[in-house]
Each structure stands twice: as structure tokens, then as C-alpha cells.
Amino acid sequence: MSGLTVSYLEHSGFAVETDTKVLVFDYYKDPAGIVNAYGAAKKPLWFFISHGHADHFNPRIADFSASTAYYVYNKDVPFTGGRPEQRRSMAVYEAITLGDVQIKQYGSTDEGGSFLIRTDDYAIFHAGDLNRWHWDGDTDANIKAADELFERELKCLDGLVVDIAFFPVDARLERTREWGVTDFVNVVTVQRALIPMHYFGSPWTPSKAFLQTHGRVPLWIPQVAGETQVF
């Protein structure tokens, strides 16, 4: 194959096919049966779980153990499926290497962490629930704490260059919906596709302000589960 084949599962769930493997991030629902199809093929599955929220972690991933190389997950995720040798629990900011795959877990501004994966000459970042969760109507103290936490996490990512990045653009944030993703692309260079996720409502339509400032950032905005694109 040529490039990366990315399939939208649902919410924050994606499958990324490389030349040698299929990386599955935050499997929650898969109405199009994409992971089922991959599980019946020859390439090994690698599951990544950013945290234990029900919209990011479905214990059913254990059903794919016969086709899975590893389950890699934040240390607070209560996953006990698969065989012991398939499971790798990681702390935030820990880095490990499994075969030809380099994995680093970065932080989050909610539960768990985020993942940077390097394999087959590609770098892929999945933010989990890392975002600038600036909720209008919250207390000034909570807003200040959330903004400071996000800024601290961004400093850890500053200068990172990735091929694909998955990042939350949550409709519930309303006027602040783009704040996090805007800050993210200010410090991280995305070469092939910035892919929004965690919509909780309508898919993201970038504002004129975002496009004027970051119009050169390559975007893919999946609309419905099952959409697939090659990068």
C-alpha cells in the first residue's frame, strides 16, 4: 500500500492502516464493521486506549485478541482482556518500544493521556481528551485552572512534527470550540492530515478565522462513521 489509510469508526475512534499493521485508537463503536474486517485480514491489530471513559474504551476489544499484537493503554484503564503478554499499561510521559513501534504517552486535560506513535516511518498523534476545555459559565477559578493545564501540556508538545493528528473539536464548547485545536496547531506541525474528533454534535466546520490563520494545515473532517481516506 502507499500512504496511511485512515478510517473513522465513531466519536474519537479511528483505525490507521500502515504497510505492516493496523492501529486502532479509542474504540467505542464501529457501526461500519471496519475493525471486524481488519481482524479477519492478515495485518496485526494494535489497540490504543487513551483513558477509561465509556466513549473511548469498550472492553469488547478483547474479542479481537486472536488478531491483536498489543493492547496499549493508560495505566488507569481497567482493561484485563487478551493475554498478559499482549497488555502494556503506560504512565503519562512514559516511552516504550515494542518491536518496530515507538510509543510515548503524553498528558491530558481530563482523564488518562494522549499517544504519539512512530512506526513504518510515520508519526501519528491521538489526543484522547487533551483539549482546552474552556466552558463558558464555569467559575473563573475552574476556567483559569483548565487553561493553565492545557498550556502546560502544550509546552510538552511544542515543536512536534507528525503526519496525522486526531484532536477534539467538541460542539458543546460552542464559541470556544476551536480554541484548543487552534492552540495545538500553533505548536505542532501536521504534515498529512489534522482530523477532528469528539464532536458531541455536528461535525466541525472551520471558521473563517481559523482558515485565514491556519489555511495551510491539511484537514480531513469525517462526517459519518465508516468514512475512509488515504494520506
mmCIF file with all atom_site columns, C-alpha atoms in Angstrom:
data_model
loop_
_atom_site.group_PDB
_atom_site.id
_atom_site.type_symbol
_atom_site.label_atom_id
_atom_site.label_alt_id
_atom_site.label_comp_id
_atom_site.label_asym_id
_atom_site.label_entity_id
_atom_site.label_seq_id
_atom_site.pdbx_PDB_ins_code
_atom_site.Cartn_x
_atom_site.Cartn_y
_atom_site.Cartn_z
_atom_site.occupancy
_atom_site.B_iso_or_equiv
_atom_site.pdbx_formal_charge
_atom_site.auth_seq_id
_atom_site.auth_comp_id
_atom_site.auth_asym_id
_atom_site.auth_atom_id
_atom_site.pdbx_PDB_model_num
ATOM 1   C CA . MET A 1 1   ? 0.000   0.000   0.000  1.00 0.00 ? 1   MET A CA 1
ATOM 2   C CA . SER A 1 2   ? 1.033   3.626   -0.345 1.00 0.00 ? 2   SER A CA 1
ATOM 3   C CA . GLY A 1 3   ? 0.457   6.095   2.472  1.00 0.00 ? 3   GLY A CA 1
ATOM 4   C CA . LEU A 1 4   ? -1.774  5.755   5.507  1.00 0.00 ? 4   LEU A CA 1
ATOM 5   C CA . THR A 1 5   ? -5.375  4.566   5.260  1.00 0.00 ? 5   THR A CA 1
ATOM 6   C CA . VAL A 1 6   ? -7.463  6.220   7.969  1.00 0.00 ? 6   VAL A CA 1
ATOM 7   C CA . SER A 1 7   ? -10.981 5.060   8.787  1.00 0.00 ? 7   SER A CA 1
ATOM 8   C CA . TYR A 1 8   ? -13.424 6.835   11.079 1.00 0.00 ? 8   TYR A CA 1
ATOM 9   C CA . LEU A 1 9   ? -15.052 4.414   13.496 1.00 0.00 ? 9   LEU A CA 1
ATOM 10  C CA . GLU A 1 10  ? -17.177 6.699   15.680 1.00 0.00 ? 10  GLU A CA 1
ATOM 11  C CA . HIS A 1 11  ? -16.635 9.656   18.027 1.00 0.00 ? 11  HIS A CA 1
ATOM 12  C CA . SER A 1 12  ? -12.879 9.543   18.806 1.00 0.00 ? 12  SER A CA 1
ATOM 13  C CA . GLY A 1 13  ? -12.293 6.092   17.349 1.00 0.00 ? 13  GLY A CA 1
ATOM 14  C CA . PHE A 1 14  ? -10.119 5.582   14.291 1.00 0.00 ? 14  PHE A CA 1
ATOM 15  C CA . ALA A 1 15  ? -8.261  2.798   12.506 1.00 0.00 ? 15  ALA A CA 1
ATOM 16  C CA . VAL A 1 16  ? -4.974  3.665   10.801 1.00 0.00 ? 16  VAL A CA 1
ATOM 17  C CA . GLU A 1 17  ? -3.555  1.101   8.401  1.00 0.00 ? 17  GLU A CA 1
ATOM 18  C CA . THR A 1 18  ? 0.159   1.182   7.624  1.00 0.00 ? 18  THR A CA 1
ATOM 19  C CA . ASP A 1 19  ? 2.206   -1.198  5.482  1.00 0.00 ? 19  ASP A CA 1
ATOM 20  C CA . THR A 1 20  ? 2.591   -3.687  8.325  1.00 0.00 ? 20  THR A CA 1
ATOM 21  C CA . LYS A 1 21  ? -0.163  -3.157  10.897 1.00 0.00 ? 21  LYS A CA 1
ATOM 22  C CA . VAL A 1 22  ? -3.460  -1.531  11.845 1.00 0.00 ? 22  VAL A CA 1
ATOM 23  C CA . LEU A 1 23  ? -3.506  0.931   14.724 1.00 0.00 ? 23  LEU A CA 1
ATOM 24  C CA . VAL A 1 24  ? -6.901  1.252   16.414 1.00 0.00 ? 24  VAL A CA 1
ATOM 25  C CA . PHE A 1 25  ? -7.450  4.288   18.650 1.00 0.00 ? 25  PHE A CA 1
ATOM 26  C CA . ASP A 1 26  ? -10.134 4.673   21.338 1.00 0.00 ? 26  ASP A CA 1
ATOM 27  C CA . TYR A 1 27  ? -12.501 2.031   20.002 1.00 0.00 ? 27  TYR A CA 1
ATOM 28  C CA . TYR A 1 28  ? -16.001 2.854   21.245 1.00 0.00 ? 28  TYR A CA 1
ATOM 29  C CA . LYS A 1 29  ? -18.417 1.908   18.474 1.00 0.00 ? 29  LYS A CA 1
ATOM 30  C CA . ASP A 1 30  ? -17.791 0.644   14.971 1.00 0.00 ? 30  ASP A CA 1
ATOM 31  C CA . PRO A 1 31  ? -21.138 0.517   13.144 1.00 0.00 ? 31  PRO A CA 1
ATOM 32  C CA . ALA A 1 32  ? -19.451 0.077   9.751  1.00 0.00 ? 32  ALA A CA 1
ATOM 33  C CA . GLY A 1 33  ? -17.572 -3.025  10.932 1.00 0.00 ? 33  GLY A CA 1
ATOM 34  C CA . ILE A 1 34  ? -14.153 -1.673  9.943  1.00 0.00 ? 34  ILE A CA 1
ATOM 35  C CA . VAL A 1 35  ? -12.225 -3.310  12.776 1.00 0.00 ? 35  VAL A CA 1
ATOM 36  C CA . ASN A 1 36  ? -14.098 -6.571  12.226 1.00 0.00 ? 36  ASN A CA 1
ATOM 37  C CA . ALA A 1 37  ? -12.887 -6.582  8.620  1.00 0.00 ? 37  ALA A CA 1
ATOM 38  C CA . TYR A 1 38  ? -9.326  -5.812  9.637  1.00 0.00 ? 38  TYR A CA 1
ATOM 39  C CA . GLY A 1 39  ? -9.457  -8.520  12.272 1.00 0.00 ? 39  GLY A CA 1
ATOM 40  C CA . ALA A 1 40  ? -10.243 -11.068 9.585  1.00 0.00 ? 40  ALA A CA 1
ATOM 41  C CA . ALA A 1 41  ? -7.288  -9.938  7.450  1.00 0.00 ? 41  ALA A CA 1
ATOM 42  C CA . LYS A 1 42  ? -3.574  -10.627 7.884  1.00 0.00 ? 42  LYS A CA 1
ATOM 43  C CA . LYS A 1 43  ? -2.195  -7.451  9.417  1.00 0.00 ? 43  LYS A CA 1
ATOM 44  C CA . PRO A 1 44  ? -1.958  -7.425  13.217 1.00 0.00 ? 44  PRO A CA 1
ATOM 45  C CA . LEU A 1 45  ? -4.107  -5.016  15.203 1.00 0.00 ? 45  LEU A CA 1
ATOM 46  C CA . TRP A 1 46  ? -2.647  -2.633  17.766 1.00 0.00 ? 46  TRP A CA 1
ATOM 47  C CA . PHE A 1 47  ? -5.197  -1.128  20.150 1.00 0.00 ? 47  PHE A CA 1
ATOM 48  C CA . PHE A 1 48  ? -4.548  2.156   21.969 1.00 0.00 ? 48  PHE A CA 1
ATOM 49  C CA . ILE A 1 49  ? -6.791  3.348   24.815 1.00 0.00 ? 49  ILE A CA 1
ATOM 50  C CA . SER A 1 50  ? -6.256  6.911   25.996 1.00 0.00 ? 50  SER A CA 1
ATOM 51  C CA . HIS A 1 51  ? -8.483  6.650   29.083 1.00 0.00 ? 51  HIS A CA 1
ATOM 52  C CA . GLY A 1 52  ? -11.369 4.797   30.618 1.00 0.00 ? 52  GLY A CA 1
ATOM 53  C CA . HIS A 1 53  ? -14.349 6.995   29.719 1.00 0.00 ? 53  HIS A CA 1
ATOM 54  C CA . ALA A 1 54  ? -17.071 4.879   28.124 1.00 0.00 ? 54  ALA A CA 1
ATOM 55  C CA . ASP A 1 55  ? -16.934 6.915   24.893 1.00 0.00 ? 55  ASP A CA 1
ATOM 56  C CA . HIS A 1 56  ? -13.251 5.998   24.464 1.00 0.00 ? 56  HIS A CA 1
ATOM 57  C CA . PHE A 1 57  ? -12.960 2.497   25.910 1.00 0.00 ? 57  PHE A CA 1
ATOM 58  C CA . ASN A 1 58  ? -15.069 -0.517  25.023 1.00 0.00 ? 58  ASN A CA 1
ATOM 59  C CA . PRO A 1 59  ? -13.962 -3.764  26.726 1.00 0.00 ? 59  PRO A CA 1
ATOM 60  C CA . ARG A 1 60  ? -15.202 -5.599  23.643 1.00 0.00 ? 60  ARG A CA 1
ATOM 61  C CA . ILE A 1 61  ? -11.782 -5.013  22.094 1.00 0.00 ? 61  ILE A CA 1
ATOM 62  C CA . ALA A 1 62  ? -10.788 -8.162  23.985 1.00 0.00 ? 62  ALA A CA 1
ATOM 63  C CA . ASP A 1 63  ? -12.819 -10.079 21.392 1.00 0.00 ? 63  ASP A CA 1
ATOM 64  C CA . PHE A 1 64  ? -10.099 -9.280  18.830 1.00 0.00 ? 64  PHE A CA 1
ATOM 65  C CA . SER A 1 65  ? -7.260  -10.834 20.844 1.00 0.00 ? 65  SER A CA 1
ATOM 66  C CA . ALA A 1 66  ? -6.574  -13.542 18.263 1.00 0.00 ? 66  ALA A CA 1
ATOM 67  C CA . SER A 1 67  ? -5.738  -10.831 15.707 1.00 0.00 ? 67  SER A CA 1
ATOM 68  C CA . THR A 1 68  ? -4.060  -8.392  18.088 1.00 0.00 ? 68  THR A CA 1
ATOM 69  C CA . ALA A 1 69  ? -0.361  -7.801  18.662 1.00 0.00 ? 69  ALA A CA 1
ATOM 70  C CA . TYR A 1 70  ? -0.753  -5.448  21.630 1.00 0.00 ? 70  TYR A CA 1
ATOM 71  C CA . TYR A 1 71  ? -3.242  -3.549  23.727 1.00 0.00 ? 71  TYR A CA 1
ATOM 72  C CA . VAL A 1 72  ? -1.556  -0.341  24.894 1.00 0.00 ? 72  VAL A CA 1
ATOM 73  C CA . TYR A 1 73  ? -3.413  1.755   27.427 1.00 0.00 ? 73  TYR A CA 1
ATOM 74  C CA . ASN A 1 74  ? -3.156  4.401   30.096 1.00 0.00 ? 74  ASN A CA 1
ATOM 75  C CA . LYS A 1 75  ? -2.413  2.860   33.478 1.00 0.00 ? 75  LYS A CA 1
ATOM 76  C CA . ASP A 1 76  ? -5.802  3.872   34.892 1.00 0.00 ? 76  ASP A CA 1
ATOM 77  C CA . VAL A 1 77  ? -7.804  1.996   32.258 1.00 0.00 ? 77  VAL A CA 1
ATOM 78  C CA . PRO A 1 78  ? -9.349  -1.146  33.779 1.00 0.00 ? 78  PRO A CA 1
ATOM 79  C CA . PHE A 1 79  ? -8.512  -3.448  30.885 1.00 0.00 ? 79  PHE A CA 1
ATOM 80  C CA . THR A 1 80  ? -7.921  -7.117  31.623 1.00 0.00 ? 80  THR A CA 1
ATOM 81  C CA . GLY A 1 81  ? -8.712  -8.674  28.240 1.00 0.00 ? 81  GLY A CA 1
ATOM 82  C CA . GLY A 1 82  ? -6.404  -10.562 25.947 1.00 0.00 ? 82  GLY A CA 1
ATOM 83  C CA . ARG A 1 83  ? -3.349  -12.449 27.128 1.00 0.00 ? 83  ARG A CA 1
ATOM 84  C CA . PRO A 1 84  ? -0.984  -10.924 29.694 1.00 0.00 ? 84  PRO A CA 1
ATOM 85  C CA . GLU A 1 85  ? 1.804   -10.666 27.132 1.00 0.00 ? 85  GLU A CA 1
ATOM 86  C CA . GLN A 1 86  ? -0.442  -8.574  24.875 1.00 0.00 ? 86  GLN A CA 1
ATOM 87  C CA . ARG A 1 87  ? -1.143  -5.909  27.501 1.00 0.00 ? 87  ARG A CA 1
ATOM 88  C CA . ARG A 1 88  ? 1.049   -2.841  28.007 1.00 0.00 ? 88  ARG A CA 1
ATOM 89  C CA . SER A 1 89  ? -0.001  -0.309  30.626 1.00 0.00 ? 89  SER A CA 1
ATOM 90  C CA . MET A 1 90  ? 1.695   3.090   30.402 1.00 0.00 ? 90  MET A CA 1
ATOM 91  C CA . ALA A 1 91  ? 2.082   6.081   32.675 1.00 0.00 ? 91  ALA A CA 1
ATOM 92  C CA . VAL A 1 92  ? 1.810   9.615   31.326 1.00 0.00 ? 92  VAL A CA 1
ATOM 93  C CA . TYR A 1 93  ? 5.147   10.750  29.773 1.00 0.00 ? 93  TYR A CA 1
ATOM 94  C CA . GLU A 1 94  ? 6.415   7.161   29.655 1.00 0.00 ? 94  GLU A CA 1
ATOM 95  C CA . ALA A 1 95  ? 8.018   5.953   26.406 1.00 0.00 ? 95  ALA A CA 1
ATOM 96  C CA . ILE A 1 96  ? 8.329   2.343   25.285 1.00 0.00 ? 96  ILE A CA 1
ATOM 97  C CA . THR A 1 97  ? 9.373   0.433   22.181 1.00 0.00 ? 97  THR A CA 1
ATOM 98  C CA . LEU A 1 98  ? 7.565   -2.701  21.059 1.00 0.00 ? 98  LEU A CA 1
ATOM 99  C CA . GLY A 1 99  ? 9.255   -4.241  18.034 1.00 0.00 ? 99  GLY A CA 1
ATOM 100 C CA . ASP A 1 100 ? 9.343   -1.542  15.361 1.00 0.00 ? 100 ASP A CA 1
ATOM 101 C CA . VAL A 1 101 ? 6.827   0.687   17.169 1.00 0.00 ? 101 VAL A CA 1
ATOM 102 C CA . GLN A 1 102 ? 7.888   3.593   19.364 1.00 0.00 ? 102 GLN A CA 1
ATOM 103 C CA . ILE A 1 103 ? 5.188   4.830   21.717 1.00 0.00 ? 103 ILE A CA 1
ATOM 104 C CA . LYS A 1 104 ? 5.122   7.823   24.017 1.00 0.00 ? 104 LYS A CA 1
ATOM 105 C CA . GLN A 1 105 ? 2.215   8.773   26.182 1.00 0.00 ? 105 GLN A CA 1
ATOM 106 C CA . TYR A 1 106 ? 1.734   12.482  26.668 1.00 0.00 ? 106 TYR A CA 1
ATOM 107 C CA . GLY A 1 107 ? -0.664  14.143  29.082 1.00 0.00 ? 107 GLY A CA 1
ATOM 108 C CA . SER A 1 108 ? -4.331  15.038  29.040 1.00 0.00 ? 108 SER A CA 1
ATOM 109 C CA . THR A 1 109 ? -6.515  17.806  30.432 1.00 0.00 ? 109 THR A CA 1
ATOM 110 C CA . ASP A 1 110 ? -9.107  15.261  31.508 1.00 0.00 ? 110 ASP A CA 1
ATOM 111 C CA . GLU A 1 111 ? -8.534  11.605  32.358 1.00 0.00 ? 111 GLU A CA 1
ATOM 112 C CA . GLY A 1 112 ? -5.713  9.452   31.016 1.00 0.00 ? 112 GLY A CA 1
ATOM 113 C CA . GLY A 1 113 ? -3.299  10.608  28.369 1.00 0.00 ? 113 GLY A CA 1
ATOM 114 C CA . SER A 1 114 ? -2.582  11.047  24.675 1.00 0.00 ? 114 SER A CA 1
ATOM 115 C CA . PHE A 1 115 ? -0.424  8.927   22.373 1.00 0.00 ? 115 PHE A CA 1
ATOM 116 C CA . LEU A 1 116 ? 2.383   9.563   19.905 1.00 0.00 ? 116 LEU A CA 1
ATOM 117 C CA . ILE A 1 117 ? 3.103   6.512   17.756 1.00 0.00 ? 117 ILE A CA 1
ATOM 118 C CA . ARG A 1 118 ? 6.066   6.144   15.409 1.00 0.00 ? 118 ARG A CA 1
ATOM 119 C CA . THR A 1 119 ? 6.057   3.182   13.037 1.00 0.00 ? 119 THR A CA 1
ATOM 120 C CA . ASP A 1 120 ? 6.735   2.443   9.358  1.00 0.00 ? 120 ASP A CA 1
ATOM 121 C CA . ASP A 1 121 ? 8.316   5.915   9.003  1.00 0.00 ? 121 ASP A CA 1
ATOM 122 C CA . TYR A 1 122 ? 5.113   7.675   10.140 1.00 0.00 ? 122 TYR A CA 1
ATOM 123 C CA . ALA A 1 123 ? 4.293   9.694   13.251 1.00 0.00 ? 123 ALA A CA 1
ATOM 124 C CA . ILE A 1 124 ? 0.689   9.628   14.464 1.00 0.00 ? 124 ILE A CA 1
ATOM 125 C CA . PHE A 1 125 ? -0.744  11.577  17.397 1.00 0.00 ? 125 PHE A CA 1
ATOM 126 C CA . HIS A 1 126 ? -4.063  10.858  19.093 1.00 0.00 ? 126 HIS A CA 1
ATOM 127 C CA . ALA A 1 127 ? -5.028  13.435  21.690 1.00 0.00 ? 127 ALA A CA 1
ATOM 128 C CA . GLY A 1 128 ? -7.578  11.423  23.648 1.00 0.00 ? 128 GLY A CA 1
ATOM 129 C CA . ASP A 1 129 ? -9.325  14.065  25.773 1.00 0.00 ? 129 ASP A CA 1
ATOM 130 C CA . LEU A 1 130 ? -6.450  16.522  25.631 1.00 0.00 ? 130 LEU A CA 1
ATOM 131 C CA . ASN A 1 131 ? -8.104  19.838  24.817 1.00 0.00 ? 131 ASN A CA 1
ATOM 132 C CA . ARG A 1 132 ? -8.653  23.358  26.052 1.00 0.00 ? 132 ARG A CA 1
ATOM 133 C CA . TRP A 1 133 ? -11.851 22.651  27.958 1.00 0.00 ? 133 TRP A CA 1
ATOM 134 C CA . HIS A 1 134 ? -12.920 26.271  28.357 1.00 0.00 ? 134 HIS A CA 1
ATOM 135 C CA . TRP A 1 135 ? -16.588 26.147  29.365 1.00 0.00 ? 135 TRP A CA 1
ATOM 136 C CA . ASP A 1 136 ? -18.486 29.430  29.366 1.00 0.00 ? 136 ASP A CA 1
ATOM 137 C CA . GLY A 1 137 ? -20.416 29.720  32.604 1.00 0.00 ? 137 GLY A CA 1
ATOM 138 C CA . ASP A 1 138 ? -17.872 27.811  34.676 1.00 0.00 ? 138 ASP A CA 1
ATOM 139 C CA . THR A 1 139 ? -16.240 29.509  37.631 1.00 0.00 ? 139 THR A CA 1
ATOM 140 C CA . ASP A 1 140 ? -13.299 31.828  36.992 1.00 0.00 ? 140 ASP A CA 1
ATOM 141 C CA . ALA A 1 141 ? -11.098 29.565  39.106 1.00 0.00 ? 141 ALA A CA 1
ATOM 142 C CA . ASN A 1 142 ? -12.016 26.451  37.096 1.00 0.00 ? 142 ASN A CA 1
ATOM 143 C CA . ILE A 1 143 ? -11.521 28.222  33.770 1.00 0.00 ? 143 ILE A CA 1
ATOM 144 C CA . LYS A 1 144 ? -8.127  29.526  34.870 1.00 0.00 ? 144 LYS A CA 1
ATOM 145 C CA . ALA A 1 145 ? -7.024  26.097  36.084 1.00 0.00 ? 145 ALA A CA 1
ATOM 146 C CA . ALA A 1 146 ? -8.163  24.400  32.856 1.00 0.00 ? 146 ALA A CA 1
ATOM 147 C CA . ASP A 1 147 ? -6.414  26.952  30.659 1.00 0.00 ? 147 ASP A CA 1
ATOM 148 C CA . GLU A 1 148 ? -3.182  26.661  32.649 1.00 0.00 ? 148 GLU A CA 1
ATOM 149 C CA . LEU A 1 149 ? -3.273  22.862  32.486 1.00 0.00 ? 149 LEU A CA 1
ATOM 150 C CA . PHE A 1 150 ? -3.697  22.927  28.722 1.00 0.00 ? 150 PHE A CA 1
ATOM 151 C CA . GLU A 1 151 ? -0.868  25.426  28.312 1.00 0.00 ? 151 GLU A CA 1
ATOM 152 C CA . ARG A 1 152 ? 1.397   23.181  30.374 1.00 0.00 ? 152 ARG A CA 1
ATOM 153 C CA . GLU A 1 153 ? 0.614   20.179  28.202 1.00 0.00 ? 153 GLU A CA 1
ATOM 154 C CA . LEU A 1 154 ? 1.179   22.185  25.008 1.00 0.00 ? 154 LEU A CA 1
ATOM 155 C CA . LYS A 1 155 ? 4.704   23.007  26.160 1.00 0.00 ? 155 LYS A CA 1
ATOM 156 C CA . CYS A 1 156 ? 5.457   19.279  26.147 1.00 0.00 ? 156 CYS A CA 1
ATOM 157 C CA . LEU A 1 157 ? 4.289   19.059  22.512 1.00 0.00 ? 157 LEU A CA 1
ATOM 158 C CA . ASP A 1 158 ? 5.984   22.230  21.257 1.00 0.00 ? 158 ASP A CA 1
ATOM 159 C CA . GLY A 1 159 ? 7.967   21.569  18.075 1.00 0.00 ? 159 GLY A CA 1
ATOM 160 C CA . LEU A 1 160 ? 6.476   18.134  17.424 1.00 0.00 ? 160 LEU A CA 1
ATOM 161 C CA . VAL A 1 161 ? 6.080   17.166  13.749 1.00 0.00 ? 161 VAL A CA 1
ATOM 162 C CA . VAL A 1 162 ? 3.537   14.464  12.896 1.00 0.00 ? 162 VAL A CA 1
ATOM 163 C CA . ASP A 1 163 ? 1.937   13.022  9.798  1.00 0.00 ? 163 ASP A CA 1
ATOM 164 C CA . ILE A 1 164 ? -1.544  12.576  11.259 1.00 0.00 ? 164 ILE A CA 1
ATOM 165 C CA . ALA A 1 165 ? -3.105  14.202  14.314 1.00 0.00 ? 165 ALA A CA 1
ATOM 166 C CA . PHE A 1 166 ? -6.501  13.452  15.829 1.00 0.00 ? 166 PHE A CA 1
ATOM 167 C CA . PHE A 1 167 ? -7.755  16.262  18.071 1.00 0.00 ? 167 PHE A CA 1
ATOM 168 C CA . PRO A 1 168 ? -11.069 17.046  19.844 1.00 0.00 ? 168 PRO A CA 1
ATOM 169 C CA . VAL A 1 169 ? -13.284 19.784  18.415 1.00 0.00 ? 169 VAL A CA 1
ATOM 170 C CA . ASP A 1 170 ? -16.315 19.450  20.677 1.00 0.00 ? 170 ASP A CA 1
ATOM 171 C CA . ALA A 1 171 ? -19.545 21.198  19.631 1.00 0.00 ? 171 ALA A CA 1
ATOM 172 C CA . ARG A 1 172 ? -20.655 21.578  23.256 1.00 0.00 ? 172 ARG A CA 1
ATOM 173 C CA . LEU A 1 173 ? -17.961 24.196  23.782 1.00 0.00 ? 173 LEU A CA 1
ATOM 174 C CA . GLU A 1 174 ? -19.815 26.470  21.350 1.00 0.00 ? 174 GLU A CA 1
ATOM 175 C CA . ARG A 1 175 ? -17.857 29.728  20.864 1.00 0.00 ? 175 ARG A CA 1
ATOM 176 C CA . THR A 1 176 ? -14.685 28.196  22.334 1.00 0.00 ? 176 THR A CA 1
ATOM 177 C CA . ARG A 1 177 ? -14.895 25.068  20.168 1.00 0.00 ? 177 ARG A CA 1
ATOM 178 C CA . GLU A 1 178 ? -11.815 25.940  18.101 1.00 0.00 ? 178 GLU A CA 1
ATOM 179 C CA . TRP A 1 179 ? -9.645  27.347  20.842 1.00 0.00 ? 179 TRP A CA 1
ATOM 180 C CA . GLY A 1 180 ? -7.900  24.081  21.648 1.00 0.00 ? 180 GLY A CA 1
ATOM 181 C CA . VAL A 1 181 ? -7.250  22.951  18.093 1.00 0.00 ? 181 VAL A CA 1
ATOM 182 C CA . THR A 1 182 ? -6.009  26.419  17.171 1.00 0.00 ? 182 THR A CA 1
ATOM 183 C CA . ASP A 1 183 ? -3.508  26.399  20.025 1.00 0.00 ? 183 ASP A CA 1
ATOM 184 C CA . PHE A 1 184 ? -2.498  22.854  19.102 1.00 0.00 ? 184 PHE A CA 1
ATOM 185 C CA . VAL A 1 185 ? -1.572  23.654  15.503 1.00 0.00 ? 185 VAL A CA 1
ATOM 186 C CA . ASN A 1 186 ? 0.324   26.701  16.711 1.00 0.00 ? 186 ASN A CA 1
ATOM 187 C CA . VAL A 1 187 ? 2.872   24.373  18.330 1.00 0.00 ? 187 VAL A CA 1
ATOM 188 C CA . VAL A 1 188 ? 2.553   21.068  16.402 1.00 0.00 ? 188 VAL A CA 1
ATOM 189 C CA . THR A 1 189 ? 3.243   20.727  12.673 1.00 0.00 ? 189 THR A CA 1
ATOM 190 C CA . VAL A 1 190 ? 0.789   18.374  10.952 1.00 0.00 ? 190 VAL A CA 1
ATOM 191 C CA . GLN A 1 191 ? 2.034   17.255  7.537  1.00 0.00 ? 191 GLN A CA 1
ATOM 192 C CA . ARG A 1 192 ? -0.674  14.988  6.093  1.00 0.00 ? 192 ARG A CA 1
ATOM 193 C CA . ALA A 1 193 ? -3.944  15.481  7.964  1.00 0.00 ? 193 ALA A CA 1
ATOM 194 C CA . LEU A 1 194 ? -5.374  17.150  11.019 1.00 0.00 ? 194 LEU A CA 1
ATOM 195 C CA . ILE A 1 195 ? -8.501  15.144  11.815 1.00 0.00 ? 195 ILE A CA 1
ATOM 196 C CA . PRO A 1 196 ? -11.079 16.478  14.296 1.00 0.00 ? 196 PRO A CA 1
ATOM 197 C CA . MET A 1 197 ? -12.942 14.128  16.602 1.00 0.00 ? 197 MET A CA 1
ATOM 198 C CA . HIS A 1 198 ? -15.111 14.043  19.758 1.00 0.00 ? 198 HIS A CA 1
ATOM 199 C CA . TYR A 1 199 ? -17.785 16.153  18.060 1.00 0.00 ? 199 TYR A CA 1
ATOM 200 C CA . PHE A 1 200 ? -20.652 15.603  20.536 1.00 0.00 ? 200 PHE A CA 1
ATOM 201 C CA . GLY A 1 201 ? -22.877 17.240  17.953 1.00 0.00 ? 201 GLY A CA 1
ATOM 202 C CA . SER A 1 202 ? -22.375 18.446  14.410 1.00 0.00 ? 202 SER A CA 1
ATOM 203 C CA . PRO A 1 203 ? -19.050 17.842  12.640 1.00 0.00 ? 203 PRO A CA 1
ATOM 204 C CA . TRP A 1 204 ? -16.710 20.789  12.743 1.00 0.00 ? 204 TRP A CA 1
ATOM 205 C CA . THR A 1 205 ? -16.943 23.465  10.072 1.00 0.00 ? 205 THR A CA 1
ATOM 206 C CA . PRO A 1 206 ? -13.759 25.542  10.395 1.00 0.00 ? 206 PRO A CA 1
ATOM 207 C CA . SER A 1 207 ? -14.394 29.242  10.908 1.00 0.00 ? 207 SER A CA 1
ATOM 208 C CA . LYS A 1 208 ? -13.102 31.900  8.546  1.00 0.00 ? 208 LYS A CA 1
ATOM 209 C CA . ALA A 1 209 ? -10.725 32.996  11.284 1.00 0.00 ? 209 ALA A CA 1
ATOM 210 C CA . PHE A 1 210 ? -9.235  29.506  11.573 1.00 0.00 ? 210 PHE A CA 1
ATOM 211 C CA . LEU A 1 211 ? -8.874  29.142  7.810  1.00 0.00 ? 211 LEU A CA 1
ATOM 212 C CA . GLN A 1 212 ? -7.294  32.564  7.465  1.00 0.00 ? 212 GLN A CA 1
ATOM 213 C CA . THR A 1 213 ? -4.717  31.777  10.130 1.00 0.00 ? 213 THR A CA 1
ATOM 214 C CA . HIS A 1 214 ? -4.185  28.065  9.518  1.00 0.00 ? 214 HIS A CA 1
ATOM 215 C CA . GLY A 1 215 ? -5.416  27.522  5.979  1.00 0.00 ? 215 GLY A CA 1
ATOM 216 C CA . ARG A 1 216 ? -2.276  25.592  5.096  1.00 0.00 ? 216 ARG A CA 1
ATOM 217 C CA . VAL A 1 217 ? -2.953  22.911  7.685  1.00 0.00 ? 217 VAL A CA 1
ATOM 218 C CA . PRO A 1 218 ? -4.266  19.861  5.782  1.00 0.00 ? 218 PRO A CA 1
ATOM 219 C CA . LEU A 1 219 ? -7.701  18.878  7.074  1.00 0.00 ? 219 LEU A CA 1
ATOM 220 C CA . TRP A 1 220 ? -9.892  15.839  6.822  1.00 0.00 ? 220 TRP A CA 1
ATOM 221 C CA . ILE A 1 221 ? -13.232 16.192  8.594  1.00 0.00 ? 221 ILE A CA 1
ATOM 222 C CA . PRO A 1 222 ? -15.117 12.879  8.584  1.00 0.00 ? 222 PRO A CA 1
ATOM 223 C CA . GLN A 1 223 ? -18.889 13.253  8.642  1.00 0.00 ? 223 GLN A CA 1
ATOM 224 C CA . VAL A 1 224 ? -20.203 9.736   9.285  1.00 0.00 ? 224 VAL A CA 1
ATOM 225 C CA . ALA A 1 225 ? -18.841 6.525   10.702 1.00 0.00 ? 225 ALA A CA 1
ATOM 226 C CA . GLY A 1 226 ? -17.187 4.328   8.108  1.00 0.00 ? 226 GLY A CA 1
ATOM 227 C CA . GLU A 1 227 ? -15.577 7.073   6.032  1.00 0.00 ? 227 GLU A CA 1
ATOM 228 C CA . THR A 1 228 ? -12.074 6.240   4.852  1.00 0.00 ? 228 THR A CA 1
ATOM 229 C CA . GLN A 1 229 ? -9.291  8.338   3.363  1.00 0.00 ? 229 GLN A CA 1
ATOM 230 C CA . VAL A 1 230 ? -5.739  7.649   2.211  1.00 0.00 ? 230 VAL A CA 1
ATOM 231 C CA . PHE A 1 231 ? -2.961  10.094  3.086  1.00 0.00 ? 231 PHE A CA 1
#
